[in-house]
Short mmCIF file of C-alpha atoms in Angstrom, two decimals:
data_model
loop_
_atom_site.label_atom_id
_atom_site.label_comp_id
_atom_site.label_asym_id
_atom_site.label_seq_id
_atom_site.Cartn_x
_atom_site.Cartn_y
_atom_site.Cartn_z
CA UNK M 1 4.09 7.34 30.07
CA UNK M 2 3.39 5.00 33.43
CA UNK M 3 5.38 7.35 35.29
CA UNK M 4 8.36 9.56 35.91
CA UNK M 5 11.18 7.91 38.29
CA UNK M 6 13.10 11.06 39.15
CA UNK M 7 12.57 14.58 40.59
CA UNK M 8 13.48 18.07 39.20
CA UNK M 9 17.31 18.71 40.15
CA UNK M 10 17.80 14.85 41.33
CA UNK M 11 21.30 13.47 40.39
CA UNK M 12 21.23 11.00 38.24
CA UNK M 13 23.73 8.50 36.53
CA UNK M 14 24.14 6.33 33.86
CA UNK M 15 21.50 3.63 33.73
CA UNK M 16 19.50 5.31 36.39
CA UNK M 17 15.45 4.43 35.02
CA UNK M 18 14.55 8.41 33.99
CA UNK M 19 10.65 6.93 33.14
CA UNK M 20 8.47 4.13 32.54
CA UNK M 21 6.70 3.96 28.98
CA UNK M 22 3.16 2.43 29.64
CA UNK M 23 3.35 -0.63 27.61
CA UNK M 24 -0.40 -0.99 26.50
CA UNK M 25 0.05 2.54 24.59
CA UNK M 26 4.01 0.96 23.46
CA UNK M 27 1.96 -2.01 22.45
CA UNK M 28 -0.94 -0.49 20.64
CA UNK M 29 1.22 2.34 18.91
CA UNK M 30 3.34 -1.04 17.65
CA UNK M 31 0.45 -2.73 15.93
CA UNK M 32 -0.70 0.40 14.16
CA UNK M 33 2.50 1.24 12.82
CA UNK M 34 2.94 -2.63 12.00
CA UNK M 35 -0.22 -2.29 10.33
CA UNK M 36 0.69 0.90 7.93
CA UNK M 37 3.97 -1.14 7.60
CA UNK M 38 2.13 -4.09 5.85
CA UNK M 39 -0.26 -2.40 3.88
CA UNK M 40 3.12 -0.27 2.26
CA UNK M 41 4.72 -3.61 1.30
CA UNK M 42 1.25 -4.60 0.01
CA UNK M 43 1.07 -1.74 -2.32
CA UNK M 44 4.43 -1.74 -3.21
CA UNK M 45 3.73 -5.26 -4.13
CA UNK M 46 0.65 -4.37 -6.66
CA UNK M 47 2.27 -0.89 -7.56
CA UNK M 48 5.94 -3.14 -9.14
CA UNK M 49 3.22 -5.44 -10.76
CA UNK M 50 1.47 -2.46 -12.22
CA UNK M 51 4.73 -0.94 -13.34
CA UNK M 52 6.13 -4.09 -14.84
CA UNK M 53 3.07 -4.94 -16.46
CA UNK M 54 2.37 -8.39 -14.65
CA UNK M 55 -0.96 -9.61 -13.78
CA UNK M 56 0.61 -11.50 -10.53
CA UNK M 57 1.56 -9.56 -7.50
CA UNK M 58 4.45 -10.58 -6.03
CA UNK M 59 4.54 -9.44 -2.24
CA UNK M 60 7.87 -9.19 -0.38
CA UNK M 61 8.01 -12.79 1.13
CA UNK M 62 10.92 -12.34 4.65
CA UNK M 63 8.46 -9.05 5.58
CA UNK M 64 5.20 -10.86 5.05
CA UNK M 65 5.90 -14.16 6.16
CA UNK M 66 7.45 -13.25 9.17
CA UNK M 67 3.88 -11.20 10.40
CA UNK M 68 2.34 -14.56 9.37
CA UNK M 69 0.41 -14.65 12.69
CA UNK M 70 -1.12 -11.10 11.73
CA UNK M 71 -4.97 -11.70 10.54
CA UNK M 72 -4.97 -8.20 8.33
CA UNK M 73 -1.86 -9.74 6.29
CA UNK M 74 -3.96 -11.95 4.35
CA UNK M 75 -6.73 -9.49 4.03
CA UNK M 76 -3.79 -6.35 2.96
CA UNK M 77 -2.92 -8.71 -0.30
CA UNK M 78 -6.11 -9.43 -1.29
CA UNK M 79 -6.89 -6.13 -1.18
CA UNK M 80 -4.20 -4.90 -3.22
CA UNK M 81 -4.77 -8.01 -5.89
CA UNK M 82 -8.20 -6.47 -6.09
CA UNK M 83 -7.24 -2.84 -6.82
CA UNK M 84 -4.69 -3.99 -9.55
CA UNK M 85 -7.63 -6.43 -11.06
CA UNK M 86 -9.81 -3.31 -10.75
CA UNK M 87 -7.17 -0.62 -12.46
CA UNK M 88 -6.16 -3.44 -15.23
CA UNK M 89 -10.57 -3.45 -16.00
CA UNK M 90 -10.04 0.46 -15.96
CA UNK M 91 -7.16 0.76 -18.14
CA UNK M 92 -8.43 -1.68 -20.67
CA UNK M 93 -11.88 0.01 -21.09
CA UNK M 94 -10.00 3.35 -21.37
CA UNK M 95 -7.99 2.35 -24.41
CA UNK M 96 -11.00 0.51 -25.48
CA UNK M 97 -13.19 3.57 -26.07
CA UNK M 98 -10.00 5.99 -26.90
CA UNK M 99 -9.44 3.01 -30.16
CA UNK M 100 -13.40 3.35 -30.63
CA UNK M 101 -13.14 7.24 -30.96
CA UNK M 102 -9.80 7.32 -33.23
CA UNK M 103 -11.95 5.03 -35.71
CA UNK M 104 -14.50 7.49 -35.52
CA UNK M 105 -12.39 10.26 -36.39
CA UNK M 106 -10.80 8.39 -38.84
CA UNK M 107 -14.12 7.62 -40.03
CA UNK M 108 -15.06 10.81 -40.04
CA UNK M 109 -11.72 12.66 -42.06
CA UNK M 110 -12.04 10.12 -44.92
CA UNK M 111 -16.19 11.20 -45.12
CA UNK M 112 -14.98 15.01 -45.15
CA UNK M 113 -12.30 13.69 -48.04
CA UNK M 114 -9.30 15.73 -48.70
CA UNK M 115 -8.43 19.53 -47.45
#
């Protein structure tokens, strides 16, 4: 807050100026909460392709495009494309070695033969 315009017990009426919001902090509480706004539609983005099982991200294009100017957009998606390339690695190794231990244990039941 820049500063207060009125006095305890002043009258006031409607449209009087009550206070004066500094507008650096205005400003620089705006671009953080633009920031956390862009890096939600980001990972929405990768979290729908995740979900829908679809190796392309598709980010929301009126939000995005219209923070154009913003230098962390660009940096937000790739980002998120990287995590989803990085949890589609993880996932496939996973079933990888849970297929490599089910043909060991089937591998192992038809050694022990029948009950």
């Amino acid at each position: 807050m820049a500063a207060i315009a009125v006095d305890e017990g002043q009258t006031v009426t409607a449209g009087d100026i009550l206070l004066q919001l500094d507008p650096l902090v205005t400003r620089s509480d705006l671009t953080v909460v633009e920031g956390q706004l862009l890096e939600l539609i980001a990972r929405r983005g990768r979290l729908k392709a995740e979900r829908d099982g679809t190796a392309t991200i598709v980010f929301d294009p009126p939000r995005i495009t219209t923070r154009a100017e913003n230098a962390n957009v660009y940096g937000l998606m790739q980002g998120q494309s990287r995590l989803s390339a990085a949890g589609g690695t993880s996932n496939r190794r996973e079933i990888d070695q849970m297929s490599k231990r089910l043909a060991q244990i089937i591998w192992n039941a038809r050694l022990s033969g029948p009950c």
